[in-house]
XYZ file of N, CA and C in Angstrom:
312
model
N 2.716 7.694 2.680
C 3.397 6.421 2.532
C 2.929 5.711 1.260
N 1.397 5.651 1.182
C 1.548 5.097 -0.072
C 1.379 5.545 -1.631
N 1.370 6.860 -1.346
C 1.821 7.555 -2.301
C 2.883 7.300 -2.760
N 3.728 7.314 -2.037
C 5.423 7.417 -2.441
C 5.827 6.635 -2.657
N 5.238 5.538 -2.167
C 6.047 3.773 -2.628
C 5.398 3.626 -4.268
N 3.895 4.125 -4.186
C 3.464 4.193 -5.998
C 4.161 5.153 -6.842
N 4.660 6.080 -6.332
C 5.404 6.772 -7.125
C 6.408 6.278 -7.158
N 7.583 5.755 -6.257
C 8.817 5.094 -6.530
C 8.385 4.248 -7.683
N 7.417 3.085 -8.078
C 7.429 2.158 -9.036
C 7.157 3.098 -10.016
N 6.511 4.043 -10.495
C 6.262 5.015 -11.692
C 4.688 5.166 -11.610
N 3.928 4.974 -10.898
C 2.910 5.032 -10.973
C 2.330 6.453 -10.152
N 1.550 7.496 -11.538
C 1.068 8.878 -11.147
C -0.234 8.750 -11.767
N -1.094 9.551 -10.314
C -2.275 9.387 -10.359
C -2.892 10.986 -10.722
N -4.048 10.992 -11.750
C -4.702 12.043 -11.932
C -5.403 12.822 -10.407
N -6.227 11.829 -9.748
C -6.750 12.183 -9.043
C -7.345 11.128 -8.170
N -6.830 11.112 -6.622
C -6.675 10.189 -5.340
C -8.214 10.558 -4.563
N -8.953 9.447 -4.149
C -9.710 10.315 -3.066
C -9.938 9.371 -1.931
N -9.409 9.824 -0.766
C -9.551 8.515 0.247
C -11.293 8.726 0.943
N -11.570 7.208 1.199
C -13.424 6.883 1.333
C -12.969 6.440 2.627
N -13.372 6.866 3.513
C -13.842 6.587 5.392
C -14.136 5.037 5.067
N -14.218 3.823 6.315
C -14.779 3.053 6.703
C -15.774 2.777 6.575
N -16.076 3.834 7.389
C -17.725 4.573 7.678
C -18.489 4.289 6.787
N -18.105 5.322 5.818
C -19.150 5.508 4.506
C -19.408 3.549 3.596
N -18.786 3.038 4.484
C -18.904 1.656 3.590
C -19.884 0.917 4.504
N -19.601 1.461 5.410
C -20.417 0.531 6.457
C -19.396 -0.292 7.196
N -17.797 -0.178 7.284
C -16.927 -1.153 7.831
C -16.217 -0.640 8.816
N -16.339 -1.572 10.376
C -15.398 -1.367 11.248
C -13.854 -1.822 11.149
N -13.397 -2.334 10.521
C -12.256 -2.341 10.266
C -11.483 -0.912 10.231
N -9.790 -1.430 10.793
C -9.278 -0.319 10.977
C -8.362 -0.446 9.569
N -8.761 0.647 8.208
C -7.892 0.623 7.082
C -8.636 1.644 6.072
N -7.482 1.946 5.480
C -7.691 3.265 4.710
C -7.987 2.651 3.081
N -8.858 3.543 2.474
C -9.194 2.716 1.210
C -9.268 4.065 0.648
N -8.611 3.684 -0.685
C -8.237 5.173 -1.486
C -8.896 4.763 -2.571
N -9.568 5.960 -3.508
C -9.890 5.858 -4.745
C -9.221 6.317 -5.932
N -8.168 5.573 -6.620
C -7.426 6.499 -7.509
C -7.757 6.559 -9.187
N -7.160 7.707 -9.913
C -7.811 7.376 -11.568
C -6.256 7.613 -11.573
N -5.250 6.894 -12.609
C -4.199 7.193 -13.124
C -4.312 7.494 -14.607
N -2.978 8.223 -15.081
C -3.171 9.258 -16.028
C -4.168 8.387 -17.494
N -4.240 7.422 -18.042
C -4.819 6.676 -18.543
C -6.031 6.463 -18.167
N -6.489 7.149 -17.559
C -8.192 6.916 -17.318
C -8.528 5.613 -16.425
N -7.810 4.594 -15.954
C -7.723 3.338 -15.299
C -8.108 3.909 -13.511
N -9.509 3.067 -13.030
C -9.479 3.287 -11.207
C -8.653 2.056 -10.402
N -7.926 2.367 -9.923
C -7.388 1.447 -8.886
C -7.944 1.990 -7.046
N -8.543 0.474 -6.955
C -8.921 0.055 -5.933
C -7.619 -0.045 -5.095
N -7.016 0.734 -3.967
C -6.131 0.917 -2.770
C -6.368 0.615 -1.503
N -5.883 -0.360 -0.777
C -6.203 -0.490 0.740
C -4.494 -0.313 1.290
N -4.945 0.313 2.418
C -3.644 0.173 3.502
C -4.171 -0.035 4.479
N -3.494 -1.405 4.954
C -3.584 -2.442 6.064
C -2.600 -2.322 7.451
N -2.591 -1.502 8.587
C -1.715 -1.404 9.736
C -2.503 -2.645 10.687
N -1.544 -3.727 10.814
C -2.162 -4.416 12.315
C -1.100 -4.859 12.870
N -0.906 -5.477 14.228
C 0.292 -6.547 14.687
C 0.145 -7.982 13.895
N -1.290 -8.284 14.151
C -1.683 -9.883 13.675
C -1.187 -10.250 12.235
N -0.881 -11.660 12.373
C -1.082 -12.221 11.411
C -2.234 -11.931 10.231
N -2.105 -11.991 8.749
C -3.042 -11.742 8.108
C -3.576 -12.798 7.498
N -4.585 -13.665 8.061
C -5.068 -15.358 7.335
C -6.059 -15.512 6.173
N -6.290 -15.915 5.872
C -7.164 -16.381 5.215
C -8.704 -15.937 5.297
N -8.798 -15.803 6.408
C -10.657 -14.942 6.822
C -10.456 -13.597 6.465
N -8.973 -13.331 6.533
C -8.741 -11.521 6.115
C -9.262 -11.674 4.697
N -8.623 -12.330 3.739
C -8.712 -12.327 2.642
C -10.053 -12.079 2.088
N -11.396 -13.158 2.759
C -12.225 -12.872 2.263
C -13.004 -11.863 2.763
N -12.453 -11.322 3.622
C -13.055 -9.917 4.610
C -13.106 -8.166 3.506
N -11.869 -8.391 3.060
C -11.020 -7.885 2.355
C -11.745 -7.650 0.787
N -12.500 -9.176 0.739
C -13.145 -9.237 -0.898
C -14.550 -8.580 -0.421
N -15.002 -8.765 0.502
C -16.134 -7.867 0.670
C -16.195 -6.700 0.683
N -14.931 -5.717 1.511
C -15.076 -4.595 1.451
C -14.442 -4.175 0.457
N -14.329 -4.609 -0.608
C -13.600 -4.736 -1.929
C -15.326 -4.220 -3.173
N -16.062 -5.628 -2.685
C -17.576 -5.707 -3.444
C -18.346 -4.361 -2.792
N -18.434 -4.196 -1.434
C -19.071 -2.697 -1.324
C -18.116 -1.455 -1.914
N -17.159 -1.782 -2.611
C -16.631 -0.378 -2.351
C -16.727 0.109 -3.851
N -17.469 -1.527 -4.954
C -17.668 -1.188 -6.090
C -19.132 -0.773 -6.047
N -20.110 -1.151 -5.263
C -21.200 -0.425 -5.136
C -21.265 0.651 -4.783
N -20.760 1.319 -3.708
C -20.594 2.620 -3.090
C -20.064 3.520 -4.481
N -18.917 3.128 -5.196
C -18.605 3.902 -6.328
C -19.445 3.883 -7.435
N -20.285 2.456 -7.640
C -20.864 2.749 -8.896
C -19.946 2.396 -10.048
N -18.858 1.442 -9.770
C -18.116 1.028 -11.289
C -16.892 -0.088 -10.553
N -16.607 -0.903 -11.720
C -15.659 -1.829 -11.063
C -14.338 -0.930 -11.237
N -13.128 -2.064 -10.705
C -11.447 -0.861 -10.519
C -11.013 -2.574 -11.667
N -10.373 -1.011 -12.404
C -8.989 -2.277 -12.953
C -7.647 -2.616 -12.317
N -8.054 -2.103 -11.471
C -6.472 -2.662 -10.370
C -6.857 -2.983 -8.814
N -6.493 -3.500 -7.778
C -6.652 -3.868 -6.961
C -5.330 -4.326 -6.250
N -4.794 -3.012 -5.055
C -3.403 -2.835 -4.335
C -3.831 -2.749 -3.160
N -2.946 -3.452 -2.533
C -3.399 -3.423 -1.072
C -1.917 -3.697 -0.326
N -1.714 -2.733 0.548
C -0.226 -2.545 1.216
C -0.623 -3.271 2.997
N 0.113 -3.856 2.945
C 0.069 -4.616 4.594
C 1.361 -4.412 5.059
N 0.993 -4.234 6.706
C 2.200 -3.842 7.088
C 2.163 -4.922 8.632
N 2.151 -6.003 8.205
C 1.968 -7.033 9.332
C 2.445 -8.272 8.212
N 2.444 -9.596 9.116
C 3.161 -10.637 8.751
C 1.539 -11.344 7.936
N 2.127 -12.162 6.824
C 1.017 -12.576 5.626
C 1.402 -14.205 5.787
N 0.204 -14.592 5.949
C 0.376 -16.351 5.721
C 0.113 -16.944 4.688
N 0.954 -17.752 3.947
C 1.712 -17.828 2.587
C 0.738 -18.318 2.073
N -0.711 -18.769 2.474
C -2.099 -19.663 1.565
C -2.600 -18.004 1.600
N -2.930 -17.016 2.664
C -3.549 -15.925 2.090
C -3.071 -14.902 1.302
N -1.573 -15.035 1.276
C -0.572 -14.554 -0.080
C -1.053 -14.974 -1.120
N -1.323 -16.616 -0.959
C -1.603 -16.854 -3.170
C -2.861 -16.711 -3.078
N -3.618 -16.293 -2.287
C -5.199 -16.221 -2.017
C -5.435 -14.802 -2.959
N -4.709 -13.858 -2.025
C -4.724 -12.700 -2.527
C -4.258 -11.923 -4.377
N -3.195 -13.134 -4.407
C -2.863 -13.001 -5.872
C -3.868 -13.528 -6.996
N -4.736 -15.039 -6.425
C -5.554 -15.489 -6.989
C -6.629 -14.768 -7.751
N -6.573 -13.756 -6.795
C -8.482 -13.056 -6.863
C -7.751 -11.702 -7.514
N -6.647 -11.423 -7.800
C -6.251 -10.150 -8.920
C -5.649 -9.026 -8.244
N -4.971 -9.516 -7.036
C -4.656 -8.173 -6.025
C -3.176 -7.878 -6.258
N -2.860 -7.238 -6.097
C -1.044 -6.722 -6.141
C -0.386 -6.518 -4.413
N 0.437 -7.140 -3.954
C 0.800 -7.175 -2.320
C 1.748 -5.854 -2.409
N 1.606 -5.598 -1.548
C 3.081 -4.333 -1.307
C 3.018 -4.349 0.314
């Protein structure tokens, strides 16, 4: 799935590697991918499945496992995508745009 929605916009990646929860230390239920696109650029990937609403405490939940996931790698990402597939409340929408994220 989110392969294909990045490829529909034009976006091809050298090389994808999805990182467990686990290995971060996070119970949260969401998949966090590590990608390099053809330009040498890492984008930071989350995919988000819940029923709930997504508020504002997500957001900064979100920036944390964001900050471990630049320690765990050892380098910051020049991109930061995160696909939700639940309903977004419109202060943690510009929350999320604020801090440099892309919604899908």
């Amino acid at each position: 799935m989110v392969v294909d929605s990045l490829r529909a916009k034009g976006k091809i990646y050298k090389k994808m590697l999805e990182i467990s929860p686990k290995e971060l230390g996070v119970r949260n239920r969401i998949k966090i991918f590590k990608a390099t696109d053809i330009t040498g650029y890492f984008w930071a990937i989350f995919a988000v499945s819940q029923k709930s609403r997504i508020l504002m405490k997500d957001v900064h939940k979100f920036e944390e496992i964001y900050a471990k996931l630049t320690i765990f790698c050892g380098h910051n990402f020049k991109h930061k995508i995160i696909f939700i597939d639940a309903p977004l409340c419109s202060k943690a929408s510009e929350a999320f745009k604020k801090q440099g994220w892309k919604i899908h």
